[in-house]
Amino acid sequence: MESGKLHHFKNLKQYRDETNATIDTNYFSIALKNMKDGFAERFEQFKANKSTLAFIVNPLNTNTKEMNIEPFGIDAGSLQMQLLDLKTKDLWNGKFTELKGKLEELEIQKCMHIEQHKWTALKEIPRVEALIFGAWNSLPECYSEGKKLAYGVLTVFVSIYSCDQAFSCMNIIKSKVRSQLTNKNLESCLKFKTASY
């Protein structure tokens, strides 16, 4: 933008070329810098906790000492023991190797669709969160602390739509005639109702 060549702003460049308009690239440069600084400030906490975010996709190579597990109510000792156990089980750690492969395939598909301007095809690609949840859901409950942390981190990024959908399902399940459901049974019904399979 600062050079005035507008290589990455094709529409603005096209407008300038077609109308011979004078574009104040300094104005846009300042706006872009402010936007970049705003994002950096807003997401500073995520940068500081990269290990916590990396954990949900690659729990086998994450250093638990670098993770911020405090907001999620995780017992650090139990988490470390569960991760040690998880690393020794080929079946379970294979799930995360498979997950990384699927995520790479998704990114390649997204890049291809974007390059070809196939915007509607992007909607048909499976959601990243669904793949990650699937990998964690496949683990048995003996890895509960790891699952709890993964679900906690993932729910930070869940869309409002998913939350609204879950609340709507909960209202349907726990109606006036089913008001005596326990929280455990309600949770089980919600999992069953919102699961994709």
Coordinates of N, CA and C in Angstrom, one line a residue:
M1 N 0.8 -1.2 0.0 CA 0.0 0.0 0.0 C 0.9 1.3 0.0
E2 N 1.9 1.2 0.8 CA 2.8 2.4 0.9 C 3.5 2.8 -0.4
S3 N 3.8 1.7 -1.2 CA 4.5 2.0 -2.5 C 3.5 2.6 -3.5
G4 N 2.2 2.5 -3.3 CA 1.3 3.0 -4.2 C 1.0 2.1 -5.4
K5 N 1.6 1.0 -5.4 CA 1.3 0.0 -6.6 C 0.1 -0.8 -6.4
L6 N -0.4 -0.9 -5.2 CA -1.7 -1.6 -4.9 C -1.8 -3.0 -5.5
H7 N -0.7 -3.8 -5.3 CA -0.6 -5.1 -5.8 C -1.7 -6.0 -5.1
H8 N -1.9 -5.8 -3.8 CA -2.8 -6.7 -3.1 C -4.2 -6.1 -3.0
F9 N -4.5 -5.0 -3.7 CA -5.8 -4.3 -3.6 C -6.3 -4.2 -5.1
K10 N -6.7 -5.3 -5.7 CA -7.0 -5.3 -7.1 C -8.2 -4.4 -7.4
N11 N -9.2 -4.4 -6.6 CA -10.4 -3.6 -6.9 C -10.0 -2.1 -6.8
L12 N -9.3 -1.7 -5.8 CA -8.9 -0.3 -5.7 C -8.0 0.1 -6.9
K13 N -7.1 -0.8 -7.3 CA -6.2 -0.5 -8.4 C -7.0 -0.4 -9.7
Q14 N -8.0 -1.3 -9.9 CA -8.8 -1.2 -11.1 C -9.6 0.1 -11.1
Y15 N -10.1 0.5 -9.9 CA -10.9 1.8 -9.9 C -10.0 2.9 -10.2
R16 N -8.7 2.9 -9.7 CA -7.8 4.0 -10.0 C -7.4 4.1 -11.4
D17 N -7.2 2.9 -12.0 CA -6.8 2.8 -13.5 C -8.0 3.2 -14.4
E18 N -9.2 2.8 -14.0 CA -10.4 3.2 -14.9 C -10.8 4.6 -14.8
T19 N -10.6 5.2 -13.6 CA -11.1 6.6 -13.4 C -10.0 7.6 -13.3
N20 N -8.8 7.2 -13.3 CA -7.6 8.1 -13.2 C -7.7 8.9 -11.9
A21 N -8.4 8.3 -10.9 CA -8.5 9.0 -9.6 C -7.2 9.0 -8.8
T22 N -7.0 10.0 -8.0 CA -5.8 10.0 -7.1 C -6.2 9.3 -5.8
I23 N -5.4 8.3 -5.5 CA -5.7 7.5 -4.3 C -4.7 7.9 -3.2
D24 N -5.2 8.3 -2.1 CA -4.4 8.7 -0.9 C -3.9 7.4 -0.2
T25 N -2.8 6.8 -0.7 CA -2.4 5.6 -0.1 C -1.9 5.8 1.3
N26 N -1.5 7.0 1.7 CA -1.1 7.2 3.0 C -2.2 7.0 4.0
Y27 N -3.4 7.5 3.6 CA -4.6 7.3 4.4 C -4.9 5.8 4.7
F28 N -4.8 5.0 3.6 CA -5.1 3.6 3.7 C -4.0 2.9 4.5
S29 N -2.8 3.3 4.3 CA -1.7 2.7 5.1 C -1.8 2.9 6.6
I30 N -2.2 4.1 7.0 CA -2.5 4.4 8.4 C -3.6 3.6 8.9
A31 N -4.7 3.5 8.1 CA -5.9 2.7 8.5 C -5.5 1.2 8.7
L32 N -4.7 0.7 7.8 CA -4.3 -0.7 7.8 C -3.4 -0.9 9.0
K33 N -2.5 0.0 9.3 CA -1.6 -0.1 10.5 C -2.4 -0.1 11.8
N34 N -3.4 0.8 11.8 CA -4.2 0.9 13.0 C -5.0 -0.4 13.2
M35 N -5.5 -1.0 12.1 CA -6.2 -2.2 12.2 C -5.3 -3.4 12.7
K36 N -4.1 -3.4 12.1 CA -3.1 -4.4 12.5 C -2.8 -4.3 14.0
D37 N -2.6 -3.1 14.5 CA -2.2 -2.8 15.9 C -3.4 -3.2 16.8
G38 N -4.6 -2.9 16.3 CA -5.8 -3.3 17.1 C -6.0 -4.8 17.2
F39 N -5.8 -5.5 16.1 CA -5.8 -7.0 16.2 C -4.7 -7.5 17.1
A40 N -3.5 -7.0 17.0 CA -2.4 -7.5 17.8 C -2.7 -7.3 19.3
E41 N -3.3 -6.1 19.6 CA -3.6 -5.8 21.0 C -4.7 -6.8 21.5
R42 N -5.7 -7.0 20.7 CA -6.9 -7.8 21.1 C -6.5 -9.3 21.2
F43 N -5.5 -9.7 20.4 CA -5.2 -11.1 20.4 C -3.8 -11.4 21.1
E44 N -3.4 -10.4 21.8 CA -2.1 -10.6 22.6 C -2.1 -11.8 23.5
Q45 N -3.2 -11.9 24.2 CA -3.4 -13.0 25.1 C -3.2 -14.4 24.4
F46 N -3.8 -14.5 23.2 CA -3.6 -15.8 22.5 C -2.2 -16.0 22.1
K47 N -1.5 -15.0 21.7 CA -0.1 -15.1 21.3 C 0.7 -15.6 22.5
A48 N 0.4 -15.1 23.7 CA 1.2 -15.5 24.9 C 0.9 -16.9 25.3
N49 N -0.2 -17.4 24.9 CA -0.6 -18.8 25.2 C -0.7 -19.7 24.0
K50 N 0.3 -19.6 23.1 CA 0.3 -20.5 21.9 C 0.2 -22.0 22.3
S51 N 0.9 -22.3 23.3 CA 0.9 -23.8 23.7 C -0.5 -24.2 24.1
T52 N -1.3 -23.4 24.7 CA -2.6 -23.8 25.1 C -3.5 -24.0 23.8
L53 N -3.3 -23.1 22.8 CA -4.1 -23.3 21.6 C -3.5 -24.5 20.8
A54 N -2.2 -24.7 20.8 CA -1.7 -25.8 20.1 C -2.1 -27.1 20.6
F55 N -2.4 -27.1 21.9 CA -2.8 -28.4 22.6 C -4.0 -29.1 22.0
I56 N -5.0 -28.3 21.5 CA -6.2 -28.9 21.0 C -6.0 -29.8 19.8
V57 N -4.9 -29.4 19.0 CA -4.6 -30.2 17.8 C -3.5 -31.2 18.0
N58 N -2.5 -30.8 18.8 CA -1.3 -31.6 19.0 C -1.0 -31.7 20.5
P59 N -1.8 -32.5 21.2 CA -1.6 -32.6 22.6 C -0.3 -33.4 23.0
L60 N 0.2 -34.2 22.1 CA 1.3 -35.1 22.3 C 2.6 -34.3 22.4
N61 N 2.7 -33.2 21.7 CA 4.0 -32.4 21.7 C 3.9 -31.1 22.4
T62 N 2.9 -30.9 23.2 CA 2.7 -29.6 23.9 C 3.3 -29.7 25.3
N63 N 4.0 -28.7 25.6 CA 4.6 -28.6 27.0 C 3.6 -28.0 27.9
T64 N 3.2 -28.9 28.9 CA 2.2 -28.5 29.9 C 2.6 -27.3 30.8
K65 N 3.9 -27.1 30.9 CA 4.4 -26.1 31.8 C 4.1 -24.7 31.1
E66 N 4.1 -24.7 29.8 CA 3.9 -23.4 29.1 C 2.4 -23.1 28.9
M67 N 1.5 -24.0 29.2 CA 0.1 -23.8 29.0 C -0.6 -23.0 30.2
N68 N -1.6 -22.3 29.8 CA -2.4 -21.5 30.8 C -3.7 -22.3 31.0
I69 N -3.7 -23.2 32.0 CA -4.9 -24.1 32.3 C -5.7 -23.5 33.4
E70 N -5.3 -22.5 34.1 CA -6.0 -21.9 35.2 C -7.5 -21.6 34.9
P71 N -7.8 -20.9 33.8 CA -9.2 -20.5 33.6 C -10.1 -21.7 33.4
F72 N -9.6 -22.9 33.1 CA -10.4 -24.0 32.8 C -10.6 -25.0 33.9
G73 N -10.0 -24.7 35.1 CA -10.2 -25.5 36.2 C -9.6 -26.9 36.1
I74 N -8.5 -27.0 35.5 CA -7.8 -28.3 35.2 C -6.8 -28.6 36.3
D75 N -6.8 -29.8 36.7 CA -5.8 -30.3 37.7 C -4.5 -30.6 36.9
A76 N -3.4 -29.8 37.1 CA -2.2 -30.0 36.3 C -1.6 -31.3 36.4
G77 N -1.5 -31.9 37.7 CA -0.9 -33.2 37.9 C -1.7 -34.3 37.1
S78 N -3.0 -34.3 37.2 CA -3.8 -35.3 36.4 C -3.6 -35.1 34.9
L79 N -3.6 -33.9 34.5 CA -3.4 -33.6 33.0 C -2.1 -34.2 32.6
Q80 N -1.0 -33.9 33.3 CA 0.3 -34.5 32.9 C 0.3 -36.0 32.9
M81 N -0.3 -36.6 33.9 CA -0.3 -38.1 33.9 C -1.1 -38.6 32.7
Q82 N -2.3 -38.0 32.4 CA -3.1 -38.4 31.3 C -2.4 -38.3 30.0
L83 N -1.7 -37.2 29.8 CA -0.9 -37.0 28.6 C 0.2 -37.9 28.4
L84 N 0.9 -38.3 29.5 CA 1.9 -39.3 29.5 C 1.3 -40.6 29.0
D85 N 0.2 -41.0 29.6 CA -0.5 -42.2 29.2 C -0.9 -42.2 27.8
L86 N -1.5 -41.0 27.3 CA -1.9 -40.9 26.0 C -0.8 -41.1 25.0
K87 N 0.4 -40.6 25.3 CA 1.6 -40.7 24.4 C 2.0 -42.1 24.2
T88 N 1.7 -43.0 25.2 CA 2.2 -44.4 25.1 C 1.2 -45.3 24.3
K89 N 0.0 -44.8 24.1 CA -1.1 -45.6 23.4 C -1.1 -45.2 21.9
D90 N -0.6 -46.1 21.1 CA -0.6 -45.8 19.6 C -2.0 -45.5 19.0
L91 N -3.0 -46.3 19.5 CA -4.3 -46.1 19.0 C -4.8 -44.7 19.2
W92 N -4.6 -44.1 20.4 CA -5.1 -42.8 20.7 C -4.3 -41.7 20.1
N93 N -3.0 -41.8 20.2 CA -2.2 -40.8 19.6 C -2.2 -40.8 18.1
G94 N -2.6 -41.9 17.5 CA -2.8 -41.9 16.1 C -4.0 -41.1 15.6
K95 N -4.9 -40.9 16.5 CA -6.1 -40.0 16.2 C -5.6 -38.6 15.9
F96 N -4.6 -38.1 16.6 CA -4.2 -36.7 16.5 C -3.3 -36.6 15.2
T97 N -2.5 -37.7 14.9 CA -1.8 -37.7 13.6 C -2.7 -37.6 12.5
E98 N -3.8 -38.4 12.5 CA -4.9 -38.4 11.5 C -5.5 -37.1 11.5
L99 N -5.8 -36.5 12.6 CA -6.5 -35.1 12.7 C -5.6 -34.1 11.9
K100 N -4.3 -34.1 12.2 CA -3.4 -33.1 11.5 C -3.5 -33.3 10.0
G101 N -3.5 -34.5 9.6 CA -3.6 -34.8 8.1 C -4.9 -34.3 7.5
K102 N -6.0 -34.5 8.3 CA -7.3 -34.0 7.8 C -7.3 -32.5 7.8
L103 N -6.7 -31.8 8.8 CA -6.7 -30.4 8.8 C -5.9 -29.8 7.7
E104 N -4.8 -30.5 7.3 CA -4.0 -30.0 6.2 C -4.7 -30.1 4.9
E105 N -5.5 -31.2 4.7 CA -6.3 -31.4 3.5 C -7.4 -30.3 3.4
L106 N -8.0 -30.0 4.6 CA -9.0 -28.9 4.6 C -8.4 -27.6 4.1
E107 N -7.2 -27.3 4.6 CA -6.6 -26.0 4.3 C -6.2 -26.0 2.8
I108 N -5.8 -27.1 2.2 CA -5.5 -27.2 0.8 C -6.8 -27.0 0.0
Q109 N -7.9 -27.6 0.4 CA -9.1 -27.4 -0.3 C -9.6 -26.0 -0.2
K110 N -9.5 -25.3 1.0 CA -9.9 -23.9 1.1 C -9.1 -23.1 0.2
C111 N -7.7 -23.3 0.1 CA -6.9 -22.5 -0.7 C -7.3 -22.6 -2.2
M112 N -7.6 -23.9 -2.6 CA -8.0 -24.1 -4.0 C -9.3 -23.4 -4.3
H113 N -10.2 -23.5 -3.4 CA -11.5 -22.8 -3.7 C -11.4 -21.3 -3.7
I114 N -10.6 -20.8 -2.8 CA -10.4 -19.3 -2.8 C -9.6 -18.9 -4.0
E115 N -8.6 -19.6 -4.5 CA -7.9 -19.3 -5.7 C -8.8 -19.3 -6.9
Q116 N -9.8 -20.2 -6.9 CA -10.7 -20.3 -8.1 C -11.9 -19.5 -7.9
H117 N -12.0 -18.7 -6.8 CA -13.2 -17.9 -6.4 C -14.5 -18.7 -6.3
K118 N -14.4 -19.9 -5.8 CA -15.6 -20.8 -5.6 C -16.0 -20.6 -4.1
W119 N -16.7 -19.5 -3.9 CA -17.0 -19.1 -2.5 C -18.1 -20.0 -1.9
T120 N -19.0 -20.4 -2.8 CA -20.1 -21.3 -2.2 C -19.6 -22.7 -1.9
A121 N -18.5 -23.1 -2.6 CA -17.9 -24.4 -2.3 C -17.2 -24.4 -0.9
L122 N -16.8 -23.2 -0.4 CA -16.2 -23.2 0.9 C -17.2 -23.6 2.0
K123 N -18.5 -23.3 1.8 CA -19.5 -23.7 2.8 C -19.6 -25.2 2.9
E124 N -19.3 -25.9 1.9 CA -19.4 -27.4 1.9 C -18.3 -28.1 2.6
I125 N -17.2 -27.4 2.8 CA -16.0 -28.0 3.4 C -16.4 -28.3 4.9
P126 N -16.0 -29.4 5.5 CA -16.3 -29.7 6.9 C -15.6 -28.6 7.8
R127 N -16.3 -28.3 8.9 CA -15.7 -27.3 9.8 C -14.6 -27.9 10.6
V128 N -13.6 -27.1 10.8 CA -12.4 -27.4 11.6 C -12.7 -27.9 13.0
E129 N -13.7 -27.1 13.6 CA -14.0 -27.4 15.0 C -14.7 -28.8 15.1
A130 N -15.4 -29.2 14.0 CA -16.1 -30.5 14.1 C -15.0 -31.6 14.0
L131 N -14.0 -31.5 13.2 CA -12.9 -32.5 13.2 C -12.2 -32.6 14.5
I132 N -11.9 -31.4 15.1 CA -11.2 -31.4 16.4 C -12.0 -32.0 17.5
F133 N -13.3 -31.6 17.5 CA -14.2 -32.2 18.5 C -14.3 -33.7 18.3
G134 N -14.4 -34.2 17.1 CA -14.5 -35.6 16.8 C -13.3 -36.4 17.3
A135 N -12.1 -35.8 17.1 CA -10.9 -36.5 17.7 C -10.9 -36.6 19.2
W136 N -11.3 -35.5 19.8 CA -11.4 -35.5 21.3 C -12.5 -36.4 21.8
N137 N -13.6 -36.4 21.1 CA -14.8 -37.2 21.5 C -14.5 -38.7 21.4
S138 N -13.5 -39.1 20.5 CA -13.2 -40.5 20.4 C -12.4 -41.0 21.5
L139 N -11.8 -40.1 22.3 CA -11.0 -40.6 23.5 C -11.9 -41.1 24.6
P140 N -11.4 -42.1 25.3 CA -12.2 -42.6 26.5 C -12.1 -41.6 27.7
E141 N -13.0 -41.7 28.6 CA -13.1 -40.8 29.7 C -11.9 -40.8 30.7
C142 N -11.0 -41.8 30.5 CA -9.8 -41.8 31.4 C -8.9 -40.6 31.1
Y143 N -9.2 -39.9 30.0 CA -8.4 -38.7 29.6 C -9.3 -37.4 29.8
S144 N -10.0 -37.5 30.9 CA -11.0 -36.4 31.1 C -10.4 -35.0 31.3
E145 N -9.2 -34.9 31.9 CA -8.6 -33.6 32.1 C -8.2 -33.0 30.7
G146 N -7.6 -33.8 29.9 CA -7.3 -33.3 28.5 C -8.5 -32.9 27.7
K147 N -9.5 -33.8 27.8 CA -10.8 -33.5 27.1 C -11.4 -32.2 27.6
K148 N -11.4 -32.0 28.9 CA -11.9 -30.8 29.5 C -11.2 -29.6 29.1
L149 N -9.9 -29.6 29.0 CA -9.1 -28.5 28.5 C -9.4 -28.2 27.0
A150 N -9.4 -29.3 26.2 CA -9.6 -29.1 24.8 C -11.0 -28.5 24.6
Y151 N -12.0 -29.0 25.2 CA -13.4 -28.5 25.1 C -13.4 -27.0 25.5
G152 N -12.7 -26.7 26.6 CA -12.7 -25.3 27.1 C -12.1 -24.4 26.1
V153 N -11.0 -24.8 25.6 CA -10.3 -23.9 24.6 C -11.2 -23.8 23.3
L154 N -11.8 -24.9 22.9 CA -12.6 -24.8 21.7 C -13.9 -24.0 21.9
T155 N -14.4 -24.0 23.0 CA -15.7 -23.3 23.2 C -15.4 -21.8 23.2
V156 N -14.2 -21.4 23.4 CA -13.9 -20.0 23.3 C -14.2 -19.5 21.9
F157 N -14.0 -20.4 20.9 CA -14.1 -20.1 19.5 C -15.4 -20.5 18.8
V158 N -16.3 -21.1 19.6 CA -17.5 -21.6 19.0 C -18.4 -20.4 18.6
S159 N -19.1 -20.5 17.5 CA -19.9 -19.4 17.1 C -21.1 -19.2 17.9
I160 N -21.7 -18.1 17.8 CA -22.9 -17.7 18.5 C -24.1 -18.7 18.0
Y161 N -24.0 -19.0 16.7 CA -25.0 -19.8 16.2 C -25.1 -21.2 16.9
S162 N -23.9 -21.8 17.2 CA -23.9 -23.1 17.9 C -24.4 -22.9 19.3
C163 N -24.1 -21.8 20.0 CA -24.7 -21.6 21.3 C -26.2 -21.5 21.3
D164 N -26.7 -20.7 20.3 CA -28.1 -20.5 20.2 C -28.8 -21.8 19.9
Q165 N -28.2 -22.6 19.0 CA -28.7 -23.9 18.6 C -28.8 -24.8 19.9
A166 N -27.8 -24.8 20.7 CA -27.7 -25.7 21.9 C -28.8 -25.2 22.9
F167 N -29.0 -23.9 23.1 CA -30.0 -23.4 24.0 C -31.4 -23.7 23.5
S168 N -31.6 -23.6 22.2 CA -32.9 -24.0 21.6 C -33.2 -25.5 21.8
C169 N -32.2 -26.3 21.6 CA -32.4 -27.8 21.9 C -32.7 -28.0 23.3
M170 N -32.0 -27.3 24.2 CA -32.2 -27.5 25.7 C -33.6 -27.1 26.0
N171 N -34.1 -26.0 25.5 CA -35.5 -25.6 25.7 C -36.5 -26.6 25.2
I172 N -36.2 -27.3 24.1 CA -37.1 -28.3 23.6 C -37.1 -29.5 24.5
I173 N -35.9 -29.9 24.9 CA -35.7 -31.1 25.7 C -36.3 -30.9 27.1
K174 N -36.0 -29.8 27.7 CA -36.5 -29.6 29.1 C -37.7 -28.7 29.0
S175 N -38.8 -29.3 28.6 CA -40.1 -28.6 28.5 C -40.8 -28.6 29.8
K176 N -42.0 -28.1 29.9 CA -42.9 -28.1 31.1 C -43.2 -29.5 31.6
V177 N -43.4 -30.4 30.6 CA -43.8 -31.8 31.0 C -42.5 -32.6 31.3
R178 N -41.3 -32.1 31.0 CA -40.1 -32.8 31.4 C -39.2 -32.0 32.3
S179 N -39.8 -31.3 33.2 CA -39.1 -30.4 34.1 C -38.3 -31.1 35.2
Q180 N -38.5 -32.4 35.3 CA -37.8 -33.1 36.4 C -36.5 -33.7 35.9
L181 N -36.0 -33.4 34.7 CA -34.8 -34.0 34.2 C -33.6 -33.5 35.1
T182 N -32.7 -34.4 35.4 CA -31.5 -34.1 36.1 C -30.5 -33.4 35.2
N183 N -29.6 -32.7 35.7 CA -28.6 -32.0 34.8 C -27.8 -33.0 34.0
K184 N -27.5 -34.2 34.6 CA -26.7 -35.2 33.9 C -27.6 -35.8 32.7
N185 N -28.8 -36.0 33.0 CA -29.7 -36.5 31.9 C -29.9 -35.5 30.8
L186 N -30.1 -34.2 31.2 CA -30.2 -33.1 30.3 C -28.9 -33.0 29.4
E187 N -27.8 -33.1 30.1 CA -26.5 -33.0 29.3 C -26.4 -34.1 28.3
S188 N -26.8 -35.3 28.7 CA -26.8 -36.5 27.8 C -27.7 -36.3 26.6
C189 N -28.9 -35.8 26.9 CA -29.9 -35.5 25.8 C -29.4 -34.5 24.9
L190 N -28.7 -33.4 25.4 CA -28.2 -32.4 24.6 C -27.1 -32.9 23.7
K191 N -26.2 -33.7 24.3 CA -25.1 -34.3 23.4 C -25.7 -35.1 22.3
F192 N -26.7 -35.9 22.6 CA -27.4 -36.7 21.6 C -28.0 -35.9 20.5
K193 N -28.7 -34.8 21.0 CA -29.4 -34.0 20.0 C -28.5 -33.2 19.1
T194 N -27.4 -32.7 19.7 CA -26.5 -31.8 18.9 C -25.4 -32.5 18.1
A195 N -25.3 -33.8 18.4 CA -24.2 -34.6 17.7 C -24.6 -34.7 16.2
S196 N -23.6 -34.8 15.4 CA -23.8 -34.9 13.9 C -24.1 -36.3 13.5
Y197 N -23.9 -37.3 14.4 CA -24.2 -38.7 14.0 C -25.2 -39.3 14.8

